[in-house]
PDB file of C-alpha atoms in Angstrom:
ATOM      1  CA  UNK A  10      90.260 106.875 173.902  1.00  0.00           C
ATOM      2  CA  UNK A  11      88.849 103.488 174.087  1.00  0.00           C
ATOM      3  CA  UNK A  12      85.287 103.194 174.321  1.00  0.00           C
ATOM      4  CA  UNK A  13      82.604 100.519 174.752  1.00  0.00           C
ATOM      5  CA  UNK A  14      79.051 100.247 173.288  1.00  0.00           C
ATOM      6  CA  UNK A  15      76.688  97.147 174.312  1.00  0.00           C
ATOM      7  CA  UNK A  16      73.671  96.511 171.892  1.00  0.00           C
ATOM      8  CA  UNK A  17      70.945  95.704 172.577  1.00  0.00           C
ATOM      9  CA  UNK A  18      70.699  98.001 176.647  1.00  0.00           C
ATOM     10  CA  UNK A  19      67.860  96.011 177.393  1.00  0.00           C
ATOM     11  CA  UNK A  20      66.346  92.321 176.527  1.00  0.00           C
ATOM     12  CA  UNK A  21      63.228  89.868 177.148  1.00  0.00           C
ATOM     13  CA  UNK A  22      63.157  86.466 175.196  1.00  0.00           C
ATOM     14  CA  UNK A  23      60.879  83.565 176.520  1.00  0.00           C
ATOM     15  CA  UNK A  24      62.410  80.384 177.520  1.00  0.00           C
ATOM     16  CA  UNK A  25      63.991  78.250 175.650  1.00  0.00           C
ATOM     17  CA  UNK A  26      65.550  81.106 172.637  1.00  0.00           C
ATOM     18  CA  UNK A  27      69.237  81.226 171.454  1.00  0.00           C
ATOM     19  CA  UNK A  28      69.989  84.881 171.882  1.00  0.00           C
ATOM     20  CA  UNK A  29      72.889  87.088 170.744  1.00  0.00           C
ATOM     21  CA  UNK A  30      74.507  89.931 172.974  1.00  0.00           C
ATOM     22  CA  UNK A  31      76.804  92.193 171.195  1.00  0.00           C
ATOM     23  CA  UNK A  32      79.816  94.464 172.145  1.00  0.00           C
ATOM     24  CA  UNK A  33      82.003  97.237 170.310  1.00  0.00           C
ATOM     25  CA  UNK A  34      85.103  98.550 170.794  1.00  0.00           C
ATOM     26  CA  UNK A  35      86.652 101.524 169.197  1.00  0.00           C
ATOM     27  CA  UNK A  36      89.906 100.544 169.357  1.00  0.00           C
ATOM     28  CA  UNK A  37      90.817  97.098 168.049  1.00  0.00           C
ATOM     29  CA  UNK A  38      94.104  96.862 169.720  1.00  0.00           C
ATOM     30  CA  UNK A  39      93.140  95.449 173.140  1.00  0.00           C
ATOM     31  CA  UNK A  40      94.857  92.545 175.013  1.00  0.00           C
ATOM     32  CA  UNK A  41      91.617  90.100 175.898  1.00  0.00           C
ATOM     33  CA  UNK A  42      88.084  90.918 176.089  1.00  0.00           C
ATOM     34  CA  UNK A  43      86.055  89.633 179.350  1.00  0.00           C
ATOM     35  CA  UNK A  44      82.803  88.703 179.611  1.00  0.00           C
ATOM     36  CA  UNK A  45      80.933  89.501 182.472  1.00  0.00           C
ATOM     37  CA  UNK A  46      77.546  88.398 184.514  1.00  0.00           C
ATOM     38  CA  UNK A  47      76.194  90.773 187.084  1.00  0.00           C
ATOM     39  CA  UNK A  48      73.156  90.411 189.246  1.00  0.00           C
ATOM     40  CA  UNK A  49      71.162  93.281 190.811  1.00  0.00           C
ATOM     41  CA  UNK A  50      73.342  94.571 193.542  1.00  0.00           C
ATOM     42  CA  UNK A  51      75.779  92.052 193.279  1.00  0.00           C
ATOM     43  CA  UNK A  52      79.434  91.695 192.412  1.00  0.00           C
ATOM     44  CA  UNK A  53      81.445  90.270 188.645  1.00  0.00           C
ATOM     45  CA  UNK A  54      81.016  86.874 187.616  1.00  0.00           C
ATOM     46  CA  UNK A  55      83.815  86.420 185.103  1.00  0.00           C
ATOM     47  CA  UNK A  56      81.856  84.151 182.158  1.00  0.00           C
ATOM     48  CA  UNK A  57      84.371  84.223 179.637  1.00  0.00           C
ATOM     49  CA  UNK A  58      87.805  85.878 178.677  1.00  0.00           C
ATOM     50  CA  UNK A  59      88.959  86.110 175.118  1.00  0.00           C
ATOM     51  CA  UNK A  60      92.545  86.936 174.715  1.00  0.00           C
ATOM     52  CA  UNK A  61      93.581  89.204 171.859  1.00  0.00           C
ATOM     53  CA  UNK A  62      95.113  86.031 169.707  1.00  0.00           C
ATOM     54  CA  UNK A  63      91.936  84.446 170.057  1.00  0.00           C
ATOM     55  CA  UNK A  64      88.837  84.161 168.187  1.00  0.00           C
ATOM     56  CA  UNK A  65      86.345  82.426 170.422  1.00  0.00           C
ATOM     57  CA  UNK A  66      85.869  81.393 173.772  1.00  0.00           C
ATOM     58  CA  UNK A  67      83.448  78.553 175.063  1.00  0.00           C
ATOM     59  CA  UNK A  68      82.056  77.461 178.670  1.00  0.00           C
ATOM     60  CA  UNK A  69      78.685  75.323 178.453  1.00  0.00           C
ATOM     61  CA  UNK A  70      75.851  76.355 176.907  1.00  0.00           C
ATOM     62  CA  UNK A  71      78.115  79.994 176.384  1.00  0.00           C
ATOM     63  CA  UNK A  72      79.965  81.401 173.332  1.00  0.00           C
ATOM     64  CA  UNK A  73      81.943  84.283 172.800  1.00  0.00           C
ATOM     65  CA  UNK A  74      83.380  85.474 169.765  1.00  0.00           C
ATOM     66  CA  UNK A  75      85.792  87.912 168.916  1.00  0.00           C
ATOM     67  CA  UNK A  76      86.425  90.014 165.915  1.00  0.00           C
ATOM     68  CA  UNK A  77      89.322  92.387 166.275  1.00  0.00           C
ATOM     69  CA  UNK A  78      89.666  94.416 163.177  1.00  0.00           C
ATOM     70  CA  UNK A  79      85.879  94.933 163.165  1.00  0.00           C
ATOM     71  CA  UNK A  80      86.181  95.903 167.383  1.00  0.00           C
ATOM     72  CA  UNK A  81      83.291  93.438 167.952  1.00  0.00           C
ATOM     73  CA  UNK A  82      82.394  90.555 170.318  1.00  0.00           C
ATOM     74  CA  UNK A  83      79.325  88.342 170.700  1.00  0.00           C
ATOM     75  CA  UNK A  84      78.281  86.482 173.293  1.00  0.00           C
ATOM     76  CA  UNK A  85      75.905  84.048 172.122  1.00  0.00           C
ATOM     77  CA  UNK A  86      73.629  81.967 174.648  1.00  0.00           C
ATOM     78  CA  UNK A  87      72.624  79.246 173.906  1.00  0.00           C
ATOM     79  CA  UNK A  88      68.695  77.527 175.677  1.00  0.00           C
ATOM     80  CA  UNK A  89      68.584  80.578 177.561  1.00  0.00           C
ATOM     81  CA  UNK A  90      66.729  79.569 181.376  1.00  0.00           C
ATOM     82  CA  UNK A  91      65.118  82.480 183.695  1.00  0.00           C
ATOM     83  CA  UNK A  92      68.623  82.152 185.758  1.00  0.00           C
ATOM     84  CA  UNK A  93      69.797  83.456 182.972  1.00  0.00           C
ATOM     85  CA  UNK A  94      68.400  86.715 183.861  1.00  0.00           C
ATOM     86  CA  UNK A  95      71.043  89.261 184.906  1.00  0.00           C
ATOM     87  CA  UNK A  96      72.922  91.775 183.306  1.00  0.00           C
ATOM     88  CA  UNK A  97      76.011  91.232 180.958  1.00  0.00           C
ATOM     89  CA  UNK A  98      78.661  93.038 180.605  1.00  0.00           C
ATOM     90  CA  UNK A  99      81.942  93.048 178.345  1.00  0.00           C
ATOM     91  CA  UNK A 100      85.232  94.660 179.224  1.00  0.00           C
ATOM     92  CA  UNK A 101      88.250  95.158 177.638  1.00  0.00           C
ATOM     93  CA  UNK A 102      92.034  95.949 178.245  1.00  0.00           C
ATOM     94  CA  UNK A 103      93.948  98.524 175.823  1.00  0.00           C
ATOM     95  CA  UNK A 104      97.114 100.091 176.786  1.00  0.00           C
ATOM     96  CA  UNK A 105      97.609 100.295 180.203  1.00  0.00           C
ATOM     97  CA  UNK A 106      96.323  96.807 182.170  1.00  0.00           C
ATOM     98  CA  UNK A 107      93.050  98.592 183.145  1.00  0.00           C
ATOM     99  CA  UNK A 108      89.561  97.135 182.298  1.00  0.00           C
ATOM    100  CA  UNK A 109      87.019  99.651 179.980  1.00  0.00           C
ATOM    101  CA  UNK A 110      83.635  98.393 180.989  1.00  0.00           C
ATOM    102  CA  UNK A 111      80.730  99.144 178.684  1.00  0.00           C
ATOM    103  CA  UNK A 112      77.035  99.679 179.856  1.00  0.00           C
ATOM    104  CA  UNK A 113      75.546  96.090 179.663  1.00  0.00           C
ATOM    105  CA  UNK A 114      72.341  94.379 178.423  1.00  0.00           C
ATOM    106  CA  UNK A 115      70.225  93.738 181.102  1.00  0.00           C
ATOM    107  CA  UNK A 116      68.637  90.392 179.778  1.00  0.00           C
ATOM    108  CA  UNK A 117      65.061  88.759 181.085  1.00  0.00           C
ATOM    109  CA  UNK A 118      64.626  85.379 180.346  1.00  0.00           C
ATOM    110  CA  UNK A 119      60.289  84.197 180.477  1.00  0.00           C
ATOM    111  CA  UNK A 120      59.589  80.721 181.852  1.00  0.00           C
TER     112      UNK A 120
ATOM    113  CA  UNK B  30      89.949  78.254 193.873  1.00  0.00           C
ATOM    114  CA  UNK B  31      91.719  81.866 195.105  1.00  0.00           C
ATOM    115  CA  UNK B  32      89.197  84.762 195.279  1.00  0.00           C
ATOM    116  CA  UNK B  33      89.776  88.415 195.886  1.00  0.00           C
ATOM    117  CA  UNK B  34      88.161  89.448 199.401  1.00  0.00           C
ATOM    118  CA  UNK B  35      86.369  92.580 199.888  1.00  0.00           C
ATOM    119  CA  UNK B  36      85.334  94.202 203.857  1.00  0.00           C
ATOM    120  CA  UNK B  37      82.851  95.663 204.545  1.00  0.00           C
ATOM    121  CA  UNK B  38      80.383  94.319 201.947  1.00  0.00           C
ATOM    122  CA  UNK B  39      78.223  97.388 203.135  1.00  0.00           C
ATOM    123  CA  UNK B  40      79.310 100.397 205.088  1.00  0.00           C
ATOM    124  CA  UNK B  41      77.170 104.080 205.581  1.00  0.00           C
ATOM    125  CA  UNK B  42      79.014 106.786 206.446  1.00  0.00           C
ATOM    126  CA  UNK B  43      78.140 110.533 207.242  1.00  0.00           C
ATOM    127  CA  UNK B  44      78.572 112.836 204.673  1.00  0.00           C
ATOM    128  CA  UNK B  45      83.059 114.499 205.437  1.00  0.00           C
ATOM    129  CA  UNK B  46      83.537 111.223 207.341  1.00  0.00           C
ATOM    130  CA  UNK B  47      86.949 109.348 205.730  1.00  0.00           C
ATOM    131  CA  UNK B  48      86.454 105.960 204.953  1.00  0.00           C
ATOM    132  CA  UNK B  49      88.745 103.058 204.239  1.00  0.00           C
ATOM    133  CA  UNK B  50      87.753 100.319 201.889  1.00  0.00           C
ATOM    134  CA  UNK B  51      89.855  97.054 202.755  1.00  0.00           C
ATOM    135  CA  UNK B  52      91.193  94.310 200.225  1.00  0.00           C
ATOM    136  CA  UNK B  53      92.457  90.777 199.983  1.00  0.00           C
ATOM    137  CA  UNK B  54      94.029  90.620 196.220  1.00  0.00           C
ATOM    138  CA  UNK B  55      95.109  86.805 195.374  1.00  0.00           C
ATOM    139  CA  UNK B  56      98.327  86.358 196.851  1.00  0.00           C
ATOM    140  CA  UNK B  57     100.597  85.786 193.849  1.00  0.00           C
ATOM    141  CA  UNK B  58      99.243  88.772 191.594  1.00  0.00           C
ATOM    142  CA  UNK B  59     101.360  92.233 190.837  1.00  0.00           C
ATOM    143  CA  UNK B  60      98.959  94.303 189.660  1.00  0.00           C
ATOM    144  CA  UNK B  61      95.952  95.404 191.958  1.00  0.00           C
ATOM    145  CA  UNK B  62      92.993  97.517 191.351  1.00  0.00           C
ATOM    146  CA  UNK B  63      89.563  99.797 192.137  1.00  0.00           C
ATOM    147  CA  UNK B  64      86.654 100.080 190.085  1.00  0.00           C
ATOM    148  CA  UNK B  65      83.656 101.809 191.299  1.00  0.00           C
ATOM    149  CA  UNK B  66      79.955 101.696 190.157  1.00  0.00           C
ATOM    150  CA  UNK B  67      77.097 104.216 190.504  1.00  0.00           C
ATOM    151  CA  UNK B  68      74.072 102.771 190.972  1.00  0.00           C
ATOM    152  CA  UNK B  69      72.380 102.150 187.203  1.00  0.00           C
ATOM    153  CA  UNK B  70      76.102 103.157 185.573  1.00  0.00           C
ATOM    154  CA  UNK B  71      78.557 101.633 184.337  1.00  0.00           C
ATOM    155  CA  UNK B  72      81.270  99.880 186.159  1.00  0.00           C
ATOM    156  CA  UNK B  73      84.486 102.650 185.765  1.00  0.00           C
ATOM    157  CA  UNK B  74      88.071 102.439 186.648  1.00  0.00           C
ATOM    158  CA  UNK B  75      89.283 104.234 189.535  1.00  0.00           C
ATOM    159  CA  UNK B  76      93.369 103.434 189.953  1.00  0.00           C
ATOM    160  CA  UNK B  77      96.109 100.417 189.027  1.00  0.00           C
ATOM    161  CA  UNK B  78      98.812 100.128 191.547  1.00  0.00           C
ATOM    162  CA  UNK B  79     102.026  97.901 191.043  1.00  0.00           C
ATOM    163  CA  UNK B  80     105.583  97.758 192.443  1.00  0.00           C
ATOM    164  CA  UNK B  81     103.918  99.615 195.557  1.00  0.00           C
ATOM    165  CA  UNK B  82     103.043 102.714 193.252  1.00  0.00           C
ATOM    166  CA  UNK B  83     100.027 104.017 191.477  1.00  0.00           C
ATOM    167  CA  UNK B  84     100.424 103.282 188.113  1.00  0.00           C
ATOM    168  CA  UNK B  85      97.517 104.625 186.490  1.00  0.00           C
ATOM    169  CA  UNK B  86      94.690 106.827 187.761  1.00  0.00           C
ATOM    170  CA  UNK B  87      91.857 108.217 186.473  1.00  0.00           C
ATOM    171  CA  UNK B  88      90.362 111.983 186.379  1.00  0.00           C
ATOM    172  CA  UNK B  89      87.670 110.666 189.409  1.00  0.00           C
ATOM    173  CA  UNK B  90      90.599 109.544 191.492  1.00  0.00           C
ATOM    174  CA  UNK B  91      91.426 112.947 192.523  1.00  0.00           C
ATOM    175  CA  UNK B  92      93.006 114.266 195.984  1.00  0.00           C
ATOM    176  CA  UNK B  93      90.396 112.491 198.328  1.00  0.00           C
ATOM    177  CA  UNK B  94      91.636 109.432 197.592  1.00  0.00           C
ATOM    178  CA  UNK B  95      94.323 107.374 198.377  1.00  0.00           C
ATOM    179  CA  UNK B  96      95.430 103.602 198.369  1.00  0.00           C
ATOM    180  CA  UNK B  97      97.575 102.079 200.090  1.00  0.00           C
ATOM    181  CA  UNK B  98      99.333  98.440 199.988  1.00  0.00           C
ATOM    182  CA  UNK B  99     100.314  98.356 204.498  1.00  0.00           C
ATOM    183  CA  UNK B 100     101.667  94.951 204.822  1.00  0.00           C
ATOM    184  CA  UNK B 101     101.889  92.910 201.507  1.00  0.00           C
ATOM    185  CA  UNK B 102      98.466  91.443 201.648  1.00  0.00           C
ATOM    186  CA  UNK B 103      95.927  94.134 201.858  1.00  0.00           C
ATOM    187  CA  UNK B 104      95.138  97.097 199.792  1.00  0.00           C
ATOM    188  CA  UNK B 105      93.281  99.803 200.570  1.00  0.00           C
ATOM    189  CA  UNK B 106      91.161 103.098 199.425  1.00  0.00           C
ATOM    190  CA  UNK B 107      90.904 105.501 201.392  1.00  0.00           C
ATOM    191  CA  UNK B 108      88.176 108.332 200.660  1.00  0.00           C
ATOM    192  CA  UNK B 109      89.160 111.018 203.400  1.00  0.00           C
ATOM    193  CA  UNK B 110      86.256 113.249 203.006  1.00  0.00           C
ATOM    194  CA  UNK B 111      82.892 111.408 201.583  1.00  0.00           C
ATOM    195  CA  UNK B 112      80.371 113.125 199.284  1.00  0.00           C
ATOM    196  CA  UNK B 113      77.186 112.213 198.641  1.00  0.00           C
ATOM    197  CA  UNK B 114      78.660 111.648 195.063  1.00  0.00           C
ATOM    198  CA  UNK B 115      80.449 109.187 196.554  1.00  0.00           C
ATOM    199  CA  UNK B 116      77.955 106.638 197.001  1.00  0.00           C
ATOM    200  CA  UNK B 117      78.649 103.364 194.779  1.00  0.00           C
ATOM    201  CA  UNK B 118      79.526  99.909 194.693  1.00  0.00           C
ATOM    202  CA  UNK B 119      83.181  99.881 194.928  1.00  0.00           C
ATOM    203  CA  UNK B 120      85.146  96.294 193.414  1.00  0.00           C
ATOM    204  CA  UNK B 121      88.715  95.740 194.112  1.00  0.00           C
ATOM    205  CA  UNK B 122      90.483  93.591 191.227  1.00  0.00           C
ATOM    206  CA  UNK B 123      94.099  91.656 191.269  1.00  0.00           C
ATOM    207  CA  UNK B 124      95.947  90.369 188.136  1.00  0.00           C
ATOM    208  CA  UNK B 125      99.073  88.497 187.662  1.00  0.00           C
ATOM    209  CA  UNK B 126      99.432  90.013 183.991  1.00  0.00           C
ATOM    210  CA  UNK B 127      96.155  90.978 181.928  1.00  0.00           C
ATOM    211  CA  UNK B 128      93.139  88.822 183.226  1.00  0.00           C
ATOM    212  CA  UNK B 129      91.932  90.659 186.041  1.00  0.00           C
ATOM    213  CA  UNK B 130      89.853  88.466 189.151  1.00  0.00           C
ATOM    214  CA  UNK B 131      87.011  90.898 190.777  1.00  0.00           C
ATOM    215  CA  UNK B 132      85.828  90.867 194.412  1.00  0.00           C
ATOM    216  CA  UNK B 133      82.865  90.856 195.543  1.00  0.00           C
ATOM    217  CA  UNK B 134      82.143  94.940 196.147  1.00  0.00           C
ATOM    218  CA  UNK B 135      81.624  96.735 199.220  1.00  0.00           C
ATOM    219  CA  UNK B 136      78.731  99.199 198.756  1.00  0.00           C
ATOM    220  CA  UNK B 137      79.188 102.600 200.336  1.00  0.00           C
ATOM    221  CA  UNK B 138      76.425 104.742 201.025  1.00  0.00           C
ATOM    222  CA  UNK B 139      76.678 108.207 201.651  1.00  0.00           C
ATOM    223  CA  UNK B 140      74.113 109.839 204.055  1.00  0.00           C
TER     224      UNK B 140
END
């Protein structure tokens, strides 16, 4: 049974810092890997979707990596800004077409 | 751009009152989809539908719920009896093959 574990749950950086938000899977055969950006009682803003054949994704000051024979992706933000501030979260597809959501980092950017 | 479309963004219901939960996939995907969220959980997969059957479901997706695809354009859940439980933000999802395009949630709340 897949499963999903984001590391770290929660984060607070001051302006201006490169950070690093990490996901594991525990299956490595999935079809793409999505990130996700989700403000306090608000919908899924698709940031970036990795596809299994794929080993990184970019979109502006956004990276995400993916390592499938580890099960690992890392979103990597680059200049982070307080509308940064939201939580992340990864998903991935395995199997059947459905999405496996993990918990999120809820991250807090300091101006 | 196409979006998924989501009504009622917010509905409250009495607690045995049925419920339906109304959806505008994008018009050219197959594959159509709930998710619901808890308030402070993760985001969790509900059902798949395609070819105008369920395709997957999940152990919460038991016998008080039901979708439904009327006329070719929307598609519906349908919680006949609410719980309290039942409160959540629920997201409806379309896909042409694997990447999956959210909607913007309707949060139910459960009195």
């Amino acid at each position: 049974k897949q499963e999903v574990t984001q590391i770290p749950a929660a984060l607070s950086v001051p302006e201006g810092e490169n950070l690093v938000l990490n996901c594991s899977f525990t299956d490595s055969a999935i079809y793409n890997l999505q990130w996700f950006r989700q403000d306090p009682g608000k919908g899924l803003t698709s940031l970036l979707l990795i596809q299994s054949s794929q080993r990184e994704q970019t979109s502006g000051r956004l990276n995400a990596s993916l390592d499938k024979s580890s099960g690992r992706s890392t979103l990597y933000i680059a200049a982070s800004q307080p509308g940064d501030s939201a939580t992340y979260l990864c998903a991935v597809t395995s199997g059947t077409y459905k999405y496996i959501f993990g918990t999120g980092t809820r991250l807090k950017v300091l101006a | 751009e196409p979006e998924v479309t989501q009504t009622p963004s917010h509905q409250v219901t009495q607690m045995g009152q049925e419920v339906i939960l109304r959806c505008v996939p994008i018009s050219n995907h197959l594959y159509f989809y709930w998710y619901r969220q808890i308030l402070g959980q993760k985001v969790e997969f509900l059902v798949s539908f395609y070819n105008n059957e369920i395709s997957e479901k999940s152990e919460i997706f038991d016998d008080q719920f039901s979708v439904e695809r009327p006329d070719g354009s929307n598609f519906t859940l349908k919680i006949r009896s609410t719980k309290l439980e039942d409160s959540a933000m629920y997201f409806c999802a379309s896909s042409f093959v694997y990447e999956q395009y959210f909607g913007p949630g309707t949060r139910l709340t459960v009195t």
